[in-house]
Tab-separated table of C-alpha atoms in Angstrom:
chain	number	residue	atom	x	y	z
A	28	MET	CA	150.041	103.003	-30.010
A	29	THR	CA	150.678	106.152	-31.711
A	30	THR	CA	147.748	107.397	-34.303
A	31	ARG	CA	149.115	106.018	-37.494
A	32	PRO	CA	149.665	108.572	-40.182
A	33	GLY	CA	147.232	109.018	-43.248
A	34	ARG	CA	147.889	107.411	-46.089
A	35	ASN	CA	149.335	109.350	-47.755
A	36	ASP	CA	151.715	111.200	-44.558
A	37	PRO	CA	155.035	110.383	-45.251
A	38	CYS	CA	155.842	106.774	-42.723
A	39	HIS	CA	156.628	107.026	-39.834
A	40	CYS	CA	160.215	104.908	-40.079
A	41	GLY	CA	161.633	107.802	-42.198
A	42	SER	CA	161.884	106.880	-45.674
A	43	GLY	CA	160.383	109.574	-47.274
A	44	LYS	CA	157.979	107.089	-48.615
A	45	LYS	CA	154.290	108.466	-49.227
A	46	TYR	CA	152.410	105.683	-45.285
A	47	LYS	CA	150.685	103.911	-48.504
A	48	HIS	CA	154.033	102.715	-50.118
A	49	CYS	CA	155.772	101.255	-47.219
A	50	HIS	CA	153.893	100.187	-43.797
A	51	LEU	CA	151.578	100.497	-44.084
A	52	ARG	CA	150.203	97.461	-45.183
A	53	ALA	CA	152.642	95.770	-42.312
A	54	ASP	CA	150.925	98.148	-39.101
A	55	GLU	CA	148.136	96.627	-40.041
A	56	THR	CA	149.111	93.546	-40.130
A	57	ALA	CA	151.004	93.827	-36.912
A	58	PRO	CA	149.886	92.380	-33.383
A	59	GLU	CA	148.176	94.787	-31.097
A	60	LEU	CA	150.339	95.331	-28.721
A	61	ALA	CA	149.448	97.715	-24.999
A	62	PRO	CA	152.114	100.426	-24.038
A	63	PRO	CA	152.573	100.950	-20.304
A	64	ALA	CA	151.454	104.377	-19.412
A	65	ALA	CA	153.636	107.083	-20.467
A	66	ALA	CA	156.371	107.995	-18.817
A	67	THR	CA	157.024	111.786	-17.215
A	68	SER	CA	159.323	114.934	-18.075
A	69	GLY	CA	161.230	114.552	-21.567
A	70	SER	CA	161.164	110.289	-21.650
A	71	ALA	CA	157.330	110.597	-22.361
A	72	GLY	CA	156.714	108.163	-25.824
A	73	ALA	CA	159.854	106.101	-25.632
A	74	VAL	CA	158.030	103.153	-25.109
A	75	GLU	CA	155.529	103.284	-26.876
A	76	LEU	CA	157.102	105.062	-30.663
A	77	ALA	CA	159.579	101.934	-29.721
A	78	ILE	CA	156.760	99.529	-29.977
A	79	ASP	CA	155.556	101.083	-33.772
A	80	TRP	CA	159.304	101.157	-34.769
A	81	LEU	CA	159.912	97.448	-33.467
A	82	THR	CA	156.526	95.794	-35.554
A	83	ALA	CA	156.827	98.698	-38.371
A	84	ARG	CA	161.002	97.439	-38.574
A	85	HIS	CA	161.292	93.457	-36.932
A	86	ARG	CA	157.062	92.490	-37.306
A	87	LYS	CA	158.148	88.529	-37.975
A	88	GLY	CA	161.095	89.040	-35.397
A	89	PHE	CA	159.515	91.365	-32.008
A	90	LYS	CA	155.648	89.388	-32.378
A	91	ALA	CA	158.068	85.724	-32.762
A	92	ALA	CA	160.053	87.967	-29.410
A	93	VAL	CA	155.931	88.376	-27.793
A	94	GLU	CA	154.433	84.862	-28.160
A	95	ALA	CA	157.318	83.294	-27.434
A	96	LEU	CA	157.856	84.669	-23.982
A	97	PHE	CA	153.974	84.591	-23.195
A	98	ASP	CA	154.408	80.999	-23.427
A	99	ASP	CA	157.711	80.746	-21.870
A	100	TRP	CA	155.107	82.572	-19.730
A	101	TRP	CA	152.896	80.457	-19.656
A	102	PRO	CA	152.698	77.353	-16.659
A	103	ASP	CA	152.811	74.080	-18.203
A	104	ASP	CA	150.144	72.556	-15.888
A	105	ALA	CA	147.748	75.275	-16.770
A	106	PRO	CA	143.982	73.972	-17.323
A	107	GLY	CA	142.756	76.497	-20.046
A	108	ARG	CA	144.269	78.011	-22.966
A	109	HIS	CA	145.682	81.272	-23.977
A	110	ASP	CA	142.986	82.306	-25.845
A	111	ASP	CA	140.644	81.602	-22.905
A	112	ILE	CA	141.142	84.566	-21.179
A	113	ASP	CA	139.456	87.686	-21.495
A	114	ALA	CA	140.076	90.597	-23.486
A	115	ASP	CA	140.603	92.974	-20.512
A	116	THR	CA	143.410	90.584	-18.226
A	117	LEU	CA	144.697	90.074	-21.554
A	118	GLN	CA	145.736	92.798	-21.790
A	119	ALA	CA	147.454	93.312	-18.899
A	120	ILE	CA	149.284	91.031	-20.107
A	121	GLN	CA	150.297	92.581	-23.068
A	122	ILE	CA	152.065	95.625	-21.748
A	123	ASN	CA	153.623	93.834	-19.142
A	124	LEU	CA	155.117	91.606	-21.910
A	125	VAL	CA	156.726	94.844	-23.644
A	126	GLU	CA	157.961	96.216	-20.987
A	127	TRP	CA	159.761	92.999	-20.229
A	128	LEU	CA	160.869	92.004	-24.104
A	129	LEU	CA	161.849	95.978	-24.212
A	130	ALA	CA	164.182	95.670	-20.629
A	131	GLU	CA	164.823	92.213	-20.784
A	132	GLY	CA	164.445	89.676	-24.642
A	133	GLU	CA	165.418	89.182	-27.538
A	134	MET	CA	164.791	89.232	-30.789
A	135	GLN	CA	164.955	87.089	-34.250
A	136	VAL	CA	168.130	90.400	-36.494
A	137	LYS	CA	168.367	88.636	-39.822
A	138	GLY	CA	169.088	85.064	-38.408
A	139	ALA	CA	170.976	85.949	-35.052
A	140	SER	CA	169.758	86.821	-31.604
A	141	HIS	CA	170.314	90.467	-30.591
A	142	ALA	CA	168.707	91.885	-26.982
A	143	ILE	CA	165.597	94.010	-28.473
A	144	HIS	CA	166.880	97.320	-26.454
A	145	SER	CA	170.440	96.852	-27.792
A	146	VAL	CA	168.547	97.826	-30.568
A	147	LEU	CA	166.574	99.986	-30.301
A	148	LEU	CA	169.472	102.084	-28.854
A	149	GLY	CA	171.923	101.379	-31.889
A	150	ALA	CA	173.524	103.306	-34.641
A	151	ASP	CA	169.472	101.850	-37.217
A	152	GLY	CA	168.123	102.178	-34.207
A	153	PRO	CA	164.817	105.369	-34.010
A	154	HIS	CA	165.403	108.537	-33.670
A	155	LEU	CA	165.158	109.085	-29.700
A	156	ALA	CA	164.911	112.619	-28.267
A	157	ASP	CA	167.939	112.567	-25.356
A	158	GLY	CA	165.119	111.839	-22.324
A	159	GLN	CA	163.391	108.841	-24.492
A	160	ARG	CA	166.508	107.398	-24.760
A	161	ARG	CA	167.895	107.849	-21.297
A	162	TRP	CA	164.001	105.602	-20.238
A	163	LEU	CA	164.880	102.913	-22.185
A	164	THR	CA	168.468	102.272	-21.339
A	165	GLN	CA	167.789	103.322	-17.842
A	166	LEU	CA	165.017	100.788	-18.291
A	167	ALA	CA	166.993	97.786	-19.151
A	168	GLU	CA	168.880	98.211	-16.419
A	169	ARG	CA	166.888	98.575	-13.679
A	170	ALA	CA	165.709	94.988	-12.545
A	171	LEU	CA	162.526	94.120	-11.761
A	172	ARG	CA	162.276	93.182	-8.229
A	173	LEU	CA	159.671	92.377	-5.124
A	174	TYR	CA	157.796	95.299	-2.948
A	175	THR	CA	155.792	95.719	-0.952
A	176	VAL	CA	153.822	98.555	-0.446
A	177	THR	CA	154.116	99.832	3.514
A	178	GLU	CA	151.809	102.895	2.910
A	179	VAL	CA	149.547	104.944	0.447
A	180	ARG	CA	148.904	108.491	-0.513
A	181	PRO	CA	145.924	108.362	-3.105
A	182	GLY	CA	147.046	110.283	-5.933
A	183	VAL	CA	149.972	111.329	-4.869
A	184	GLY	CA	152.915	108.295	-4.038
A	185	LEU	CA	153.980	105.161	-2.836
A	186	THR	CA	156.899	103.814	-0.175
A	187	LEU	CA	158.170	100.855	-0.656
A	188	CYS	CA	159.922	98.410	1.214
A	189	ASP	CA	162.301	95.452	-0.936
A	190	ALA	CA	160.172	92.153	-0.177
A	191	LEU	CA	163.215	90.251	-0.380
A	192	LEU	CA	165.956	91.803	1.139
A	193	ALA	CA	164.983	93.656	3.530
A	194	GLU	CA	167.450	95.567	5.712
A	195	VAL	CA	167.526	98.050	2.222
A	196	ALA	CA	166.023	101.155	2.851
A	197	PRO	CA	162.647	102.723	1.980
A	198	LEU	CA	161.239	103.987	-1.757
A	199	GLN	CA	159.822	106.915	-2.420
A	200	VAL	CA	158.308	107.060	-5.392
A	201	GLN	CA	155.814	109.343	-6.565
A	202	GLU	CA	153.092	107.394	-8.793
A	203	ARG	CA	149.148	108.737	-9.518
A	204	MET	CA	147.211	105.762	-11.182
A	205	ALA	CA	148.301	103.373	-9.529
A	206	SER	CA	148.959	105.160	-5.948
A	207	ARG	CA	144.805	105.166	-5.660
A	208	GLN	CA	144.693	101.151	-6.192
A	209	ALA	CA	146.821	99.923	-4.423
A	210	ARG	CA	146.350	99.297	-0.317
A	211	PRO	CA	149.580	98.312	2.452
A	212	GLY	CA	150.599	95.584	2.986
A	213	MET	CA	150.196	94.950	-0.932
A	214	LEU	CA	153.050	92.621	-2.887
A	215	ILE	CA	154.394	93.929	-6.425
A	216	GLY	CA	156.183	93.542	-8.946
A	217	ALA	CA	157.946	96.559	-10.518
A	218	ARG	CA	161.284	98.475	-11.941
A	219	VAL	CA	161.396	101.178	-10.173
A	220	MET	CA	163.273	104.624	-12.416
A	221	GLN	CA	164.468	107.536	-11.265
A	222	VAL	CA	163.043	110.336	-13.184
A	223	GLY	CA	165.321	113.653	-11.629
A	224	ASP	CA	165.419	113.702	-8.705
A	225	HIS	CA	162.527	111.940	-7.036
A	226	PHE	CA	161.852	107.636	-8.212
A	227	GLU	CA	159.074	106.456	-10.463
A	228	LEU	CA	157.443	102.912	-11.335
A	229	SER	CA	158.331	101.979	-15.641
A	230	GLY	CA	154.652	101.416	-15.534
A	231	ALA	CA	154.077	98.150	-15.815
A	232	ILE	CA	153.065	96.489	-12.344
A	233	TYR	CA	152.819	92.957	-10.871
A	234	PRO	CA	150.731	93.047	-8.661
A	235	PHE	CA	149.795	89.668	-6.623
A	236	THR	CA	146.157	89.133	-4.433
A	237	MET	CA	147.037	88.300	-0.499
A	238	LEU	CA	146.643	84.320	-1.267
A	239	ALA	CA	148.992	85.088	-3.456
A	240	GLN	CA	151.423	86.685	-1.903
A	241	SER	CA	153.267	83.888	0.689
A	242	ALA	CA	153.786	81.412	-2.365
A	243	VAL	CA	154.836	84.259	-4.780
A	244	LEU	CA	157.963	85.166	-2.193
A	245	ALA	CA	158.340	80.953	-1.934
A	246	ASP	CA	159.010	80.918	-5.415
A	247	VAL	CA	161.332	83.570	-6.379
A	248	LEU	CA	163.637	82.649	-2.705
A	249	THR	CA	163.581	79.259	-4.251
A	250	ALA	CA	164.498	79.903	-8.155
A	251	MET	CA	167.444	82.203	-6.031
A	252	ARG	CA	169.093	79.095	-4.309
A	253	ALA	CA	168.761	77.212	-6.911
A	254	ALA	CA	170.567	79.218	-9.545
A	255	ASP	CA	173.317	80.528	-6.408
A	256	GLU	CA	173.470	76.668	-5.793
A	257	SER	CA	174.271	76.202	-9.179
A	258	GLY	CA	177.219	78.637	-8.970
A	259	LEU	CA	175.055	81.216	-12.115
A	260	HIS	CA	177.405	84.934	-12.450
A	261	ALA	CA	176.325	87.041	-9.766
A	262	ASP	CA	174.833	88.780	-13.534
A	263	ASN	CA	172.787	86.267	-13.957
A	264	LEU	CA	171.034	86.388	-10.958
A	265	PRO	CA	168.639	89.566	-11.612
A	266	PRO	CA	167.498	87.909	-14.893
A	267	LEU	CA	166.041	84.709	-13.207
A	268	ARG	CA	164.774	86.541	-10.229
A	269	SER	CA	162.377	88.781	-12.819
A	270	ARG	CA	160.929	85.760	-14.783
A	271	ALA	CA	160.614	83.338	-11.688
A	272	ILE	CA	158.654	86.908	-10.540
A	273	ALA	CA	157.045	87.758	-13.748
A	274	ARG	CA	155.873	84.155	-14.230
A	275	ALA	CA	154.266	83.940	-10.931
A	276	TRP	CA	152.396	86.940	-11.387
A	277	LEU	CA	150.536	84.937	-14.209
A	278	ARG	CA	150.332	82.485	-12.664
A	279	GLN	CA	147.605	84.251	-10.913
A	280	PHE	CA	144.995	84.670	-12.918
A	281	VAL	CA	144.894	80.922	-14.773
A	282	MET	CA	145.015	79.579	-12.205
A	283	PRO	CA	142.406	78.332	-9.600
A	284	PRO	CA	143.601	80.049	-6.348
A	285	GLU	CA	145.945	78.430	-3.992
A	286	MET	CA	145.059	78.954	0.212
A	287	PRO	CA	148.048	79.660	2.127
A	288	LYS	CA	149.640	76.926	4.428
A	289	MET	CA	148.857	78.952	7.761
A	290	VAL	CA	152.185	77.510	9.850
A	291	ASP	CA	152.699	77.876	14.030
A	292	ALA	CA	155.903	79.978	14.187
A	293	SER	CA	157.207	78.351	16.851
A	294	THR	CA	156.091	74.609	16.319
A	295	GLY	CA	155.871	73.884	12.685
A	296	GLU	CA	152.165	71.763	12.179
A	297	SER	CA	149.392	72.821	10.678
A	298	ILE	CA	147.264	75.563	12.045
A	299	LEU	CA	144.383	73.882	13.877
A	300	LEU	CA	141.607	75.949	16.325
A	301	VAL	CA	140.501	74.184	19.160
A	302	THR	CA	139.124	75.020	21.564
A	303	ASP	CA	137.700	73.250	24.794
A	304	HIS	CA	133.936	73.960	26.875
A	305	TYR	CA	133.963	73.606	30.367
A	306	ARG	CA	132.363	73.841	33.159
A	307	VAL	CA	133.206	75.324	36.043
A	308	LEU	CA	132.346	73.339	39.646
A	309	ASP	CA	134.626	75.358	41.676
A	310	ALA	CA	135.466	78.833	41.017
A	311	ALA	CA	138.048	79.911	43.617
A	312	ALA	CA	139.963	75.726	43.395
A	313	LEU	CA	139.753	76.042	40.096
A	314	ALA	CA	141.077	79.589	40.536
A	315	SER	CA	144.099	78.427	42.975
A	316	ALA	CA	144.908	75.916	40.982
A	317	LEU	CA	146.289	78.214	38.000
A	318	ALA	CA	147.572	80.161	40.456
A	319	ALA	CA	149.775	78.098	41.253
A	320	CYS	CA	151.538	77.237	38.136
A	321	ALA	CA	154.705	79.643	37.347
A	322	ASP	CA	153.853	79.056	33.340
A	323	VAL	CA	150.172	80.637	33.849
A	324	LYS	CA	149.829	84.407	34.026
A	325	GLY	CA	146.515	86.071	34.939
A	326	GLU	CA	143.290	86.404	36.505
A	327	PRO	CA	139.268	85.079	36.785
A	328	ARG	CA	137.623	88.023	35.391
A	329	ALA	CA	140.427	87.786	32.221
A	330	GLY	CA	140.832	84.362	31.681
A	331	TRP	CA	144.312	83.571	31.898
A	332	ARG	CA	147.256	82.492	29.148
A	333	ARG	CA	149.614	79.526	29.764
A	334	GLU	CA	153.445	80.729	27.516
A	335	LEU	CA	156.830	79.139	27.289
A	336	GLU	CA	159.048	81.114	26.688
A	337	GLY	CA	161.926	79.562	23.129
A	338	GLY	CA	165.142	79.277	23.148
A	339	ASP	CA	164.983	83.018	20.813
A	340	GLY	CA	164.047	84.531	24.266
A	341	VAL	CA	159.783	84.854	22.992
A	342	LEU	CA	157.118	83.879	25.006
A	343	ARG	CA	154.927	81.948	22.538
A	344	SER	CA	151.458	80.916	23.847
A	345	LEU	CA	150.065	77.370	24.460
A	346	ALA	CA	146.756	77.799	26.179
A	347	ALA	CA	143.748	80.769	26.459
A	348	ILE	CA	142.108	80.427	29.347
A	349	ASN	CA	139.397	82.639	28.450
A	350	PRO	CA	135.832	83.265	30.386
A	351	GLY	CA	133.107	81.607	28.859
A	352	ARG	CA	129.578	83.217	27.569
A	353	GLN	CA	127.882	81.212	30.986
A	354	PRO	CA	129.107	82.420	34.587
A	355	ASP	CA	129.602	78.925	34.869
A	356	ARG	CA	131.974	77.771	31.908
A	357	ILE	CA	135.257	78.560	30.882
A	358	GLU	CA	137.093	78.253	27.128
A	359	ILE	CA	140.609	76.933	26.556
A	360	PHE	CA	141.518	78.303	23.239
A	361	TYR	CA	144.894	76.287	21.344
A	362	ARG	CA	146.569	76.560	18.354
A	363	THR	CA	147.281	73.142	16.841
A	364	GLN	CA	146.480	69.524	17.946
A	365	ARG	CA	149.047	68.893	19.269
A	366	HIS	CA	149.143	72.211	22.201
A	367	ALA	CA	145.202	70.772	22.523
A	368	ASP	CA	145.711	66.828	23.464
A	369	GLU	CA	148.791	67.993	24.788
A	370	GLY	CA	146.862	71.019	27.049
A	371	ARG	CA	143.849	69.158	27.936
A	372	ALA	CA	145.939	66.151	29.653
A	373	TRP	CA	148.169	69.326	32.240
A	374	PHE	CA	144.413	71.158	32.375
A	375	ASP	CA	142.444	68.011	33.553
A	376	ARG	CA	145.926	67.424	36.131
A	377	ILE	CA	145.814	71.329	36.976
A	378	ALA	CA	142.355	71.463	37.298
A	379	GLY	CA	140.836	68.316	38.477
A	380	ALA	CA	137.016	68.422	40.176
A	381	ALA	CA	136.646	71.712	39.832
A	382	VAL	CA	135.347	71.620	36.140
A	383	ARG	CA	133.696	68.851	34.231
A	384	HIS	CA	134.912	68.828	30.443
A	385	LEU	CA	131.256	68.729	28.236
A	386	THR	CA	132.650	69.518	24.885
A	387	ARG	CA	135.554	70.641	22.120
A	388	GLU	CA	135.591	72.817	18.723
A	389	ILE	CA	137.954	72.128	15.820
A	390	SER	CA	137.599	74.670	12.939
A	391	ASP	CA	140.453	74.378	10.729
A	392	PRO	CA	141.084	77.785	9.574
A	393	GLN	CA	141.781	76.451	5.421
A	394	GLY	CA	137.811	75.005	5.199
A	395	LEU	CA	136.547	78.892	7.675
A	396	MET	CA	138.928	80.933	4.475
A	397	ARG	CA	137.138	78.368	2.027
A	398	SER	CA	134.212	78.045	2.423
A	399	ALA	CA	133.756	82.336	4.426
A	400	ALA	CA	135.015	83.546	0.374
A	401	PRO	CA	132.315	85.386	-1.499
A	402	LYS	CA	130.191	83.365	-3.948
A	403	PRO	CA	128.608	85.495	-7.764
A	404	ASN	CA	126.532	88.098	-6.024
A	405	GLN	CA	126.230	87.263	-3.214
A	406	ALA	CA	124.854	89.862	-0.975
A	407	THR	CA	127.270	89.734	2.573
A	408	ALA	CA	125.245	88.998	6.049
A	409	SER	CA	124.066	91.471	8.052
A	410	PRO	CA	125.485	90.674	11.338
A	411	SER	CA	123.243	89.247	14.311
A	412	LEU	CA	124.596	91.408	16.925
A	413	ALA	CA	123.619	95.208	16.902
A	414	PRO	CA	126.483	97.541	15.278
A	415	GLU	CA	127.834	98.825	19.142
A	416	ALA	CA	127.801	95.582	19.779
A	417	LEU	CA	129.105	93.465	17.324
A	418	ALA	CA	132.325	96.633	16.757
A	419	ASN	CA	132.803	95.761	21.339
A	420	ALA	CA	133.140	92.213	20.852
A	421	ILE	CA	135.434	92.766	17.366
A	422	GLU	CA	137.924	95.197	18.932
A	423	GLN	CA	138.008	92.718	22.601
A	424	ALA	CA	138.907	90.172	20.743
A	425	LEU	CA	141.660	92.234	18.737
A	426	ARG	CA	143.009	93.033	21.933
A	427	ARG	CA	143.163	88.763	23.069
A	428	SER	CA	144.546	88.211	19.815
A	429	TYR	CA	147.315	90.879	20.071
A	430	ALA	CA	148.451	90.397	23.203
A	431	ARG	CA	151.987	89.389	22.706
A	432	TRP	CA	151.918	90.728	18.741
A	433	ALA	CA	155.286	93.111	19.403
A	434	ASP	CA	156.868	90.549	21.193
A	435	GLU	CA	156.061	87.556	18.516
A	436	PRO	CA	158.554	86.367	14.885
A	437	MET	CA	156.703	87.092	11.734
A	438	PRO	CA	158.014	85.630	8.749
A	439	LEU	CA	157.446	88.923	7.070
A	440	LEU	CA	160.185	90.271	9.519
A	441	ASP	CA	162.422	88.852	7.868
A	442	GLY	CA	161.690	86.759	12.021
A	443	LYS	CA	162.223	88.848	13.713
A	444	THR	CA	159.525	90.529	16.332
A	445	PRO	CA	158.412	93.717	15.709
A	446	ARG	CA	160.122	95.385	18.828
A	447	GLN	CA	163.384	93.681	17.185
A	448	ALA	CA	161.933	95.472	13.597
A	449	ILE	CA	161.260	99.056	14.385
A	450	THR	CA	165.368	99.165	15.676
A	451	SER	CA	166.031	99.938	11.793
A	452	ALA	CA	164.936	102.053	9.687
A	453	ALA	CA	163.499	99.743	7.436
A	454	GLY	CA	162.697	97.430	9.495
A	455	LEU	CA	161.095	99.953	11.209
A	456	GLU	CA	158.562	100.460	8.213
A	457	ARG	CA	158.292	97.543	7.502
A	458	VAL	CA	156.232	97.077	10.419
A	459	LYS	CA	154.201	100.424	10.230
A	460	GLY	CA	153.354	99.032	6.760
A	461	LEU	CA	151.320	96.092	9.043
A	462	LEU	CA	149.941	98.382	11.258
A	463	ARG	CA	148.365	100.472	8.251
A	464	SER	CA	147.267	97.648	6.445
A	465	TYR	CA	145.670	95.613	8.849
A	466	GLU	CA	143.357	99.055	9.859
A	467	ARG	CA	142.348	99.509	5.887
A	468	GLY	CA	141.397	96.084	6.352
A	469	GLU	CA	139.688	96.637	9.181
A	470	ALA	CA	138.587	99.702	7.831
A	471	ASP	CA	136.832	97.705	5.127
A	472	MET	CA	134.941	95.311	7.565
A	473	ALA	CA	133.373	97.932	9.378
A	474	ALA	CA	132.105	99.641	5.939
A	475	ARG	CA	130.936	95.995	5.178
A	476	ASP	CA	129.496	95.469	8.649
A	477	GLY	CA	127.607	98.842	9.639
A	478	ARG	CA	129.802	99.571	12.375
A	479	ARG	CA	132.448	101.902	14.486
A	480	VAL	CA	135.708	101.252	13.049
A	481	VAL	CA	138.471	99.398	15.923
A	482	SER	CA	141.065	101.313	16.971
A	483	HIS	CA	145.075	99.817	16.193
A	484	GLN	CA	146.494	102.809	18.306
A	485	PHE	CA	146.678	100.246	20.433
A	486	LEU	CA	149.404	98.638	18.905
A	487	TRP	CA	151.223	101.688	17.838
A	488	ASP	CA	151.484	102.725	21.434
A	489	VAL	CA	152.908	99.168	22.404
A	490	LEU	CA	155.275	99.764	19.728
A	491	GLY	CA	156.259	103.703	21.265
A	492	ILE	CA	156.185	104.550	17.045
A	493	THR	CA	153.829	106.737	14.958
A	494	ARG	CA	152.055	107.228	12.142
């Protein structure tokens, strides 16, 4: 908000009266609404001026519009109340509420509903500099969209890819503040504005947590499909998408986090990490039996993989047969319960008397994620391995886990494999964003563990792409 004039100064509304005889009382009782960060160049102060004018000239109508929008965004199944929100969160919500109203909202003026931006830009609106008028006009024209951050240049800008339209070209956005906090892989809602020869974010940003991302994308897509199937006019789709994004963003603050549903890409079954442990009684016989299987590749020292080619021509792992922690042991890893049950029957038949089953270990990844979530004031446990040994173990695990990464279809790539996606400019940037997000996550974990960072360069190399 701008600093209010002195009691005896001319009123900001332009009436010519002293402030104390005009809008002082109205301003003292107006809602304290924080504007988004000031825009650049000639548009600076446009949003701030608009809020000041609305709270002075249309205090009741604007306040009612803010409260109605807050109620509309508030989840019906939220366990708390509006007044349970802490002050910092409430300010962030107010910033986004206000900009959303200036861009898309309506309010009552003399008993009739009017678009707020049309009131501001009308003949009776506030005096606006040319740059400020252009900014408010563009704010109403620029839809709120979902973007994935694929590159961060701290203090300079971001590269954004449309999260719903896979083939839309990436955008280079100049952004000082958000670029200091954003990370590759982050999903945000934003309005991208044209300022001269470059793009900027409008000011209000809707960031989503990693846990919320898949649910947000699903919710927005579901809303858009429902609107399309109902025959809604195309002009009404952007406001509907905008509302879905905003409601999903607010939901993060007032609802318990939902754990993501993890499913196997090839079968659609829930992921369940199953490991069968065996004692090897005849290593030569086991190696010979596996070598005779057309769908098994590998050798005793590095382990074997049983793979199946899907209808799309992509090889997918059915089982990973790895050397155990002791010389006479092997561990067979499966991603789903069905794979494990069918896989054990297959392996016991193939291996016969060469092995003896010891035990089965089952881990639910969702349960592991819940138990691994840090508790308040809980210190991170130190790794039991020496830093270099831990890094080596993680590097080996990464290379095994990502052995088929380049050729695995991914929902984040619109069902394409990384190798398929990099054939277009938009897909290439999305793949690079994925790799940067992996590297940032690994850097954070390495710093936490006090070890060296494990390089993901092998994934860049296997695709033949540069940074």
